[in-house]
mmCIF file of C-alpha atoms and ligand atoms in Angstrom:
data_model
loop_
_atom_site.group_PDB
_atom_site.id
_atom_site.type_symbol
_atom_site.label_atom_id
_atom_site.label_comp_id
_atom_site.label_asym_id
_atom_site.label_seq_id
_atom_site.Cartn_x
_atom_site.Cartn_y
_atom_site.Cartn_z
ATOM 1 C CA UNK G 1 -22.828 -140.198 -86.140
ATOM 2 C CA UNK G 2 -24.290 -143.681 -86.264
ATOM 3 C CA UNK G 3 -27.302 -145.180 -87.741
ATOM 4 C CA UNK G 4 -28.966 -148.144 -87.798
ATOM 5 C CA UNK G 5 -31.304 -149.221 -90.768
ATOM 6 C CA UNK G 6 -33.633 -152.199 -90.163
ATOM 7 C CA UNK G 7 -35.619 -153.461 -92.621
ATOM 8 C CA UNK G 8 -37.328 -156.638 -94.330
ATOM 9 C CA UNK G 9 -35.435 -156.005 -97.291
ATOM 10 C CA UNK G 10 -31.400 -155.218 -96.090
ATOM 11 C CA UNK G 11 -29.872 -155.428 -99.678
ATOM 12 C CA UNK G 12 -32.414 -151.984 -100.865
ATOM 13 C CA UNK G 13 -29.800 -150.559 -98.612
ATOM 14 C CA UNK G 14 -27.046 -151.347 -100.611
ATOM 15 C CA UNK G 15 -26.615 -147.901 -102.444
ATOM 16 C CA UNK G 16 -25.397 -146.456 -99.036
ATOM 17 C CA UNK G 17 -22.292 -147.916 -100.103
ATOM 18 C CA UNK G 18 -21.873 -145.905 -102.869
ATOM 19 C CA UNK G 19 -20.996 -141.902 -103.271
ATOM 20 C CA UNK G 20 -21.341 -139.413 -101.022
ATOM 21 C CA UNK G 21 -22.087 -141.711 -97.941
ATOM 22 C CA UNK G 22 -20.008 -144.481 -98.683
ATOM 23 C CA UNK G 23 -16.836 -142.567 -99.072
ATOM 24 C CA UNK G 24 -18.199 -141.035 -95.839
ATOM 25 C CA UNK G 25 -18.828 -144.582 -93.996
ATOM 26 C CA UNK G 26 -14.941 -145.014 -95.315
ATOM 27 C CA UNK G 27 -13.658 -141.785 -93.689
ATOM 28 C CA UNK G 28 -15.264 -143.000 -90.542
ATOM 29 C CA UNK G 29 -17.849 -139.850 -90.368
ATOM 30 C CA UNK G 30 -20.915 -142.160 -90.173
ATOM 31 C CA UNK G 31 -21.123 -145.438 -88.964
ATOM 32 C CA UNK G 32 -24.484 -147.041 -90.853
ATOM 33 C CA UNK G 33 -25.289 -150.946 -90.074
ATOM 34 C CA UNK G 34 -28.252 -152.514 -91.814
ATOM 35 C CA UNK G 35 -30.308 -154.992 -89.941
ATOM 36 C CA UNK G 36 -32.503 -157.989 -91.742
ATOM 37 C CA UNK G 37 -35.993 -157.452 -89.356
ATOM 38 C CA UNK G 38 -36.689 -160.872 -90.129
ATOM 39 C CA UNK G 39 -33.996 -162.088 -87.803
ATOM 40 C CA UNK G 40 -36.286 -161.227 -85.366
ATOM 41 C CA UNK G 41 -39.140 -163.352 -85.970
ATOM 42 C CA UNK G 42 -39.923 -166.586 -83.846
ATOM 43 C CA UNK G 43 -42.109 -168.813 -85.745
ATOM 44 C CA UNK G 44 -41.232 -171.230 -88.843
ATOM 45 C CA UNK G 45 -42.074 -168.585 -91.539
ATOM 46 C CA UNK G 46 -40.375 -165.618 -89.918
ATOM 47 C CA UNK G 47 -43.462 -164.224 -89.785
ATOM 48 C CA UNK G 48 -43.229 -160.184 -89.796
ATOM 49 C CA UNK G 49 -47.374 -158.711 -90.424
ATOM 50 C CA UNK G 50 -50.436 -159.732 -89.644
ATOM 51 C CA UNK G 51 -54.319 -158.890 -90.444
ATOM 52 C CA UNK G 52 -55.446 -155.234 -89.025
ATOM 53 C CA UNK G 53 -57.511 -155.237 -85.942
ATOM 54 C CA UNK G 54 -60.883 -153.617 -86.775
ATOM 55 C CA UNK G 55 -60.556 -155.089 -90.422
ATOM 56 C CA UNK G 56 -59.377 -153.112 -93.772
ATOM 57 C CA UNK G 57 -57.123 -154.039 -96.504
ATOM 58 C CA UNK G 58 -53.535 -154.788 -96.260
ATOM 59 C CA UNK G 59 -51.015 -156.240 -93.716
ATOM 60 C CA UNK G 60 -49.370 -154.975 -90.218
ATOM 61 C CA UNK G 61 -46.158 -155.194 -88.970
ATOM 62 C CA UNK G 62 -45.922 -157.276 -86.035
ATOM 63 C CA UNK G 63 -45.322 -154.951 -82.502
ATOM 64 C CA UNK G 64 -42.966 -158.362 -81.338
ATOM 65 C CA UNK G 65 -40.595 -158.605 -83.885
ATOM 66 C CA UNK G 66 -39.945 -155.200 -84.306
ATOM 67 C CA UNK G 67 -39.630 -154.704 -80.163
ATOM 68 C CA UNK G 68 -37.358 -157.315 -80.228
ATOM 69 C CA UNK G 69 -35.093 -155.844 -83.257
ATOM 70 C CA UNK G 70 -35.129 -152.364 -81.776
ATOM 71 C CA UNK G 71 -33.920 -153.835 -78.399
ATOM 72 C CA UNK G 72 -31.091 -155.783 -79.935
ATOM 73 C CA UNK G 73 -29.865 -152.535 -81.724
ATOM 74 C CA UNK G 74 -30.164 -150.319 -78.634
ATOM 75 C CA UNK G 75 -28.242 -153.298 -76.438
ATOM 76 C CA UNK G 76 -25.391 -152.105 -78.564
ATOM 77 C CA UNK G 77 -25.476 -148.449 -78.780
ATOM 78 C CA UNK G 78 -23.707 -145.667 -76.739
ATOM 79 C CA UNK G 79 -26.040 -143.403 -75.853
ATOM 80 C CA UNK G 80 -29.912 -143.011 -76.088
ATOM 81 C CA UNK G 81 -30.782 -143.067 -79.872
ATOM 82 C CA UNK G 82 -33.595 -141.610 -82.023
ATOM 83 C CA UNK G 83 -36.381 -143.611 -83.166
ATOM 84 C CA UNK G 84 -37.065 -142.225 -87.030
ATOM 85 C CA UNK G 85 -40.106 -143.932 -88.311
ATOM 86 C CA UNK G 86 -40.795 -143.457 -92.232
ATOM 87 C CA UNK G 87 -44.479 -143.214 -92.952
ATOM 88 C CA UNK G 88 -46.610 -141.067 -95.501
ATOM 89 C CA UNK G 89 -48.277 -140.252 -92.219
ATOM 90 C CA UNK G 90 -45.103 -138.136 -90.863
ATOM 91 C CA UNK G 91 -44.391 -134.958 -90.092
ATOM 92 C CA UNK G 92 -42.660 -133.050 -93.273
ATOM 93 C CA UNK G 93 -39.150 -134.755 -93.264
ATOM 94 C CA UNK G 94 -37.227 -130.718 -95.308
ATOM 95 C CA UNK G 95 -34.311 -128.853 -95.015
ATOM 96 C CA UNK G 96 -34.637 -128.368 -90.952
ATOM 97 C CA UNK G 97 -36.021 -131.693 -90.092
ATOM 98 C CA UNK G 98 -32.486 -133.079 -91.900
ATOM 99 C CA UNK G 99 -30.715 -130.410 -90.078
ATOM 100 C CA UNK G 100 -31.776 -131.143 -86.953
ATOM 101 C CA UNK G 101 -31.268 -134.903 -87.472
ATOM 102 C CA UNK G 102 -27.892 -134.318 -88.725
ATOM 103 C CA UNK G 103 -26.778 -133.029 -85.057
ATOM 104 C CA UNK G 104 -27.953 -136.329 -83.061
ATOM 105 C CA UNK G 105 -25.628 -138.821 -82.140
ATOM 106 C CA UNK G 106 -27.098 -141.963 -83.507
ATOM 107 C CA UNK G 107 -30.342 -142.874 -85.498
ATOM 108 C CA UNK G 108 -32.456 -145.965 -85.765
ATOM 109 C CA UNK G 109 -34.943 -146.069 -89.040
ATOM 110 C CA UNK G 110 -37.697 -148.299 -88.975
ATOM 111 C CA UNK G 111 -38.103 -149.904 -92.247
ATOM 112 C CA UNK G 112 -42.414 -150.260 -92.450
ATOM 113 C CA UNK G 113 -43.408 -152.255 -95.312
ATOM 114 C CA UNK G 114 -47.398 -152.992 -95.840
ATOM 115 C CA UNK G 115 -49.943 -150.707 -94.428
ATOM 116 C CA UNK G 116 -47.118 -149.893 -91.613
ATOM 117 C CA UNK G 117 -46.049 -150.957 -88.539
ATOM 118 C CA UNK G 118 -48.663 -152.064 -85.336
ATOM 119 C CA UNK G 119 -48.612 -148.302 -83.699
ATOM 120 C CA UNK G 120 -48.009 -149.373 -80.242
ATOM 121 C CA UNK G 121 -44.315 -149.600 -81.361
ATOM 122 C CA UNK G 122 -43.898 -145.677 -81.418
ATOM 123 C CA UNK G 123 -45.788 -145.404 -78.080
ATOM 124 C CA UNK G 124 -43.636 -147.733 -76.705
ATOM 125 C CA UNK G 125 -40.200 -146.103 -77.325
ATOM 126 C CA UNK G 126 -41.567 -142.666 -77.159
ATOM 127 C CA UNK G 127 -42.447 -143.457 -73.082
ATOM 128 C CA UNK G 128 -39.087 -145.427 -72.865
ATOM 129 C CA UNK G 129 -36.163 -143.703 -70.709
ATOM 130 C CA UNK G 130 -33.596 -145.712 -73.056
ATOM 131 C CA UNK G 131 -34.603 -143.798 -76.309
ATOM 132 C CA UNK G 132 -33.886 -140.385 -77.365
ATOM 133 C CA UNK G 133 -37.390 -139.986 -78.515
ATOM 134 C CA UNK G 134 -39.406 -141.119 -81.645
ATOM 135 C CA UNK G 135 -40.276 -139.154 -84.794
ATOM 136 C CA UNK G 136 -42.510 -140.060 -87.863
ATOM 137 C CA UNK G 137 -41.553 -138.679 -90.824
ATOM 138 C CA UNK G 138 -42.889 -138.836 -94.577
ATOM 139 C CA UNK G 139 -40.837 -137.369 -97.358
ATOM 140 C CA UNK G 140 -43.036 -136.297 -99.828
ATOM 141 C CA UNK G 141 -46.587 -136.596 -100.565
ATOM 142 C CA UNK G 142 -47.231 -140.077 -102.331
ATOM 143 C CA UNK G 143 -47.296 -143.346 -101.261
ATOM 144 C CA UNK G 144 -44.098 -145.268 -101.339
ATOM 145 C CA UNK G 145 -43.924 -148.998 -101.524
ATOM 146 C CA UNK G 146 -41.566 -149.123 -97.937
ATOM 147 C CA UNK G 147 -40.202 -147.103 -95.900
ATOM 148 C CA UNK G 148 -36.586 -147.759 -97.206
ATOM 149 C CA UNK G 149 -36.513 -145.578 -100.168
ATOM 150 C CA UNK G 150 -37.631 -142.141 -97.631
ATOM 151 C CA UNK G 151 -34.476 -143.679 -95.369
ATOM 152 C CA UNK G 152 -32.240 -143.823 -98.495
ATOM 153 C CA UNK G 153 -33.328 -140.144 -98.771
ATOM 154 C CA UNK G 154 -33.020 -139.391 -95.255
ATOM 155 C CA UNK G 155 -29.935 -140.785 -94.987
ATOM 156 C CA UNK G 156 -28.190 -138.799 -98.026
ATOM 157 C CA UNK G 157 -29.395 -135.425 -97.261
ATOM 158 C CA UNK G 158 -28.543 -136.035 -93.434
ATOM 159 C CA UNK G 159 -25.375 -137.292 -94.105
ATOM 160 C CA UNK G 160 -24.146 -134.087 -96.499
ATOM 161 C CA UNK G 161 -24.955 -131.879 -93.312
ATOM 162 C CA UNK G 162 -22.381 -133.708 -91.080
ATOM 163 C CA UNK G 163 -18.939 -131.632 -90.936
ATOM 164 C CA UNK G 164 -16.390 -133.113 -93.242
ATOM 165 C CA UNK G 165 -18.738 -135.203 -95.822
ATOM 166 C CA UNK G 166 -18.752 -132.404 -97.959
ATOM 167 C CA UNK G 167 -15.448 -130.442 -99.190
ATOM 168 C CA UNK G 168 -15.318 -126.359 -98.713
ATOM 169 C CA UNK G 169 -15.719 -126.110 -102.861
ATOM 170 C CA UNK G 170 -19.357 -128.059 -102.590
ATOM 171 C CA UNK G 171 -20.403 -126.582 -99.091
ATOM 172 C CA UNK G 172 -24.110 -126.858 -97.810
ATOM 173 C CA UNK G 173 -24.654 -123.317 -97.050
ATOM 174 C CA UNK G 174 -25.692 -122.726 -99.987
ATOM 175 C CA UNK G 175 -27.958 -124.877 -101.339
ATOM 176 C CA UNK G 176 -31.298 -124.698 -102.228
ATOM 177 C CA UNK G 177 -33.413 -124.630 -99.152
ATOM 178 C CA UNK G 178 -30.448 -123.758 -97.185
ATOM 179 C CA UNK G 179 -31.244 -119.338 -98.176
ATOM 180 C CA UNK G 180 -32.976 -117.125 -96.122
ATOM 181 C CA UNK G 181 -33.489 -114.669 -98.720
ATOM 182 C CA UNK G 182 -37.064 -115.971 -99.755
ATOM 183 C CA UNK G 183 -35.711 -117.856 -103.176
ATOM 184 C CA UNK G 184 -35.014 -121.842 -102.206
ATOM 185 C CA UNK G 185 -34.950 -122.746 -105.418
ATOM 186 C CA UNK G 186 -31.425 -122.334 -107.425
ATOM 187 C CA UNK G 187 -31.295 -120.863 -110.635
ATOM 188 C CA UNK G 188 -30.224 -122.305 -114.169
ATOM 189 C CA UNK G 189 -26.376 -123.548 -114.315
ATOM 190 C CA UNK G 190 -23.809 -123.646 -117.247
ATOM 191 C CA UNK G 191 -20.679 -124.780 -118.283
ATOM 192 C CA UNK G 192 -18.509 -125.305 -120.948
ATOM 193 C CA UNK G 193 -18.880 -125.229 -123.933
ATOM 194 C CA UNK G 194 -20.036 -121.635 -124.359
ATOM 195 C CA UNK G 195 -22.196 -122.971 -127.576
ATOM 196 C CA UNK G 196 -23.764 -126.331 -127.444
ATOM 197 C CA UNK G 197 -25.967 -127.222 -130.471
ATOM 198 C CA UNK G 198 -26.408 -123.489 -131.025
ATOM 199 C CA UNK G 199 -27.805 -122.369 -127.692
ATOM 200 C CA UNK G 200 -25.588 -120.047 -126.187
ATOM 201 C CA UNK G 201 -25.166 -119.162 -122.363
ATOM 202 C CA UNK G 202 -26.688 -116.055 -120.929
ATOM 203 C CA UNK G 203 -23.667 -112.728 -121.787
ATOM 204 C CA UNK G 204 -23.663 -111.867 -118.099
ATOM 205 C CA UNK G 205 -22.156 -114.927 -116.697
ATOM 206 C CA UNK G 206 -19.311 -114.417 -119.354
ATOM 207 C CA UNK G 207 -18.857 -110.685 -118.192
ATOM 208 C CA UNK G 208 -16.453 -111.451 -115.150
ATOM 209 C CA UNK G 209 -18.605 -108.629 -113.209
ATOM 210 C CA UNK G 210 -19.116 -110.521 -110.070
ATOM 211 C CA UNK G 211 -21.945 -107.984 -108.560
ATOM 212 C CA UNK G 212 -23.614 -108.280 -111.835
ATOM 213 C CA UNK G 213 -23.517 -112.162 -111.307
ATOM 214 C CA UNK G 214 -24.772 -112.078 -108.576
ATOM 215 C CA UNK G 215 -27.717 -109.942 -108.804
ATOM 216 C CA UNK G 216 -29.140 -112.037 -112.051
ATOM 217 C CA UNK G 217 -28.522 -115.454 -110.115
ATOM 218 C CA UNK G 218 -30.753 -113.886 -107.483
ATOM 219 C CA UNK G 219 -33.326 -113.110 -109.831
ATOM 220 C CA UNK G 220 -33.336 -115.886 -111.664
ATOM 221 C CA UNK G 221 -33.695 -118.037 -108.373
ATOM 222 C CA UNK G 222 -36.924 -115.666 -107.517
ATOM 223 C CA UNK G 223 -38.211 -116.270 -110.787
ATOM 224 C CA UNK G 224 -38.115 -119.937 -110.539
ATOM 225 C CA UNK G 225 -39.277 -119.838 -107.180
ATOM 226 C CA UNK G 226 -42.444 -117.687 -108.026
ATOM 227 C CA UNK G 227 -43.041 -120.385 -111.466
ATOM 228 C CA UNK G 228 -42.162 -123.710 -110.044
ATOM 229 C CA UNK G 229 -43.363 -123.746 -106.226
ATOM 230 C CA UNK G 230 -45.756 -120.890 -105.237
ATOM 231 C CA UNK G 231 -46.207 -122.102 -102.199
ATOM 232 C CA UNK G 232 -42.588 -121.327 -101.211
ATOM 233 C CA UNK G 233 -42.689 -117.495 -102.227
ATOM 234 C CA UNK G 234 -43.035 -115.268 -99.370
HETATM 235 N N1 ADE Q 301 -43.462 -144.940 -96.710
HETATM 236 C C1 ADE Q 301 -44.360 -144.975 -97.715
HETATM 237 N N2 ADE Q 301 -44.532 -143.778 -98.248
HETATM 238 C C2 ADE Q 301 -43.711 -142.920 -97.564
HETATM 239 C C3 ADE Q 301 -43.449 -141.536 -97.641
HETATM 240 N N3 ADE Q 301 -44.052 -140.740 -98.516
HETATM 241 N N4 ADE Q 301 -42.558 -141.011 -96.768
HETATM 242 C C4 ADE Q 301 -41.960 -141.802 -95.855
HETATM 243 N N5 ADE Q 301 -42.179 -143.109 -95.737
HETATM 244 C C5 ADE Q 301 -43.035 -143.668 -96.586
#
């Protein structure tokens, strides 16, 4: 898979080299470039936002200098990419959205900064025969500063979902949000030592009965469900 990132600020990037998707860049399973947007801009300043038409607070992103970065990127790519657009005004970016992303061949995240970026620019490459098609997407909801935090999000749990990033042992099937038994939410988790600062760890995951195991892991994963997010209990 390939992705390109562009953004005002190319070095918040810089944790993709780490972990998970940097030993993944270095196996050759994803191919991430950054891009500086300001490489894009014409005048003196390398101006990239401008005053709102209609008035209001805050700054747009200039519809020229990101058409002209998102050009330059797709001059380069091999086959019709995905425009992913992080705003707070996306769709839900969860479990499926990352899924579905995690099959497409290559992905281009627009880095908004500011009130967001001059809206003809997802009109444009939605209509455009050269682009896979455009999605905005907002990972949670609060306001972020930019939209390079929700791609450093993005990126991570899209990345994990691509075969060979993670080993058998650590598989994504399941993971929280991966279950179809109603409880997304895992349970509590222990290890050794069996007594640390004189809390113990619950008898039944010492007991070696598997089915037993099993059943209070369920349980405890309904329980939590039911507490901590109501909204995801069936
Ligand atoms: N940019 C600012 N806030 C955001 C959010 N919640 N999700 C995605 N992009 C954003």
């Amino acid at each position: 898979m390939r992705v390109d990132i562009v953004s005002i600020f190319p070095e918040y990037l810089s944790p993709l080299d780490l972990s998970l998707v940097g030993k993944a860049r270095e196996a050759g399973l994803i191919d991430i470039r950054v891009h500086d947007l300001r490489e894009f801009a014409t005048d003196r300043h390398r101006t990239v936002d401008d005053t709102p038409y209609g008035g209001g607070p805050g700054m747009v992103m200039l519809a020229e200098v990101w058409g002209a970065a998102l050009d330059a990127v797709r001059a380069t790519a091999e086959s019709d990419p995905w425009l992913v657009i992080p705003t707070p005004s996306g769709y839900r970016f969860d479990q499926p959205t990352a899924t579905t992303l995690a099959q497409r061949e290559h992905l281009v995240i627009a880095c908004g900064r500011y009130e967001g970026i001059d809206s003809r620019v997802a009109e444009y490459y939605a209509a455009s025969d050269e682009w896979a098609g455009v999605v905005e997407l907002s990972v949670g909801d609060y306001v972020l500063a930019g939209g390079e935090a929700a791609a450093l999000v993005m990126v991570e749990a899209v990345a994990r979902l691509i075969p060979g990033v993670l080993g058998n042992a650590e598989s994504a099937a399941d993971d929280s949000f991966s279950k179809s038994d109603g409880a997304p939410l895992e349970g509590p988790l222990f290890t050794k030592p069996p007594v640390w600062r004189e809390l113990g760890v619950p008898d039944v995951l010492l007991s070696g009965d598997h089915g037993r195991i099993a059943r209070w892991r369920e349980e405890q994963a309904v329980e939590r469900t039911r507490e901590r997010r109501p909204d995801l209990t069936p």
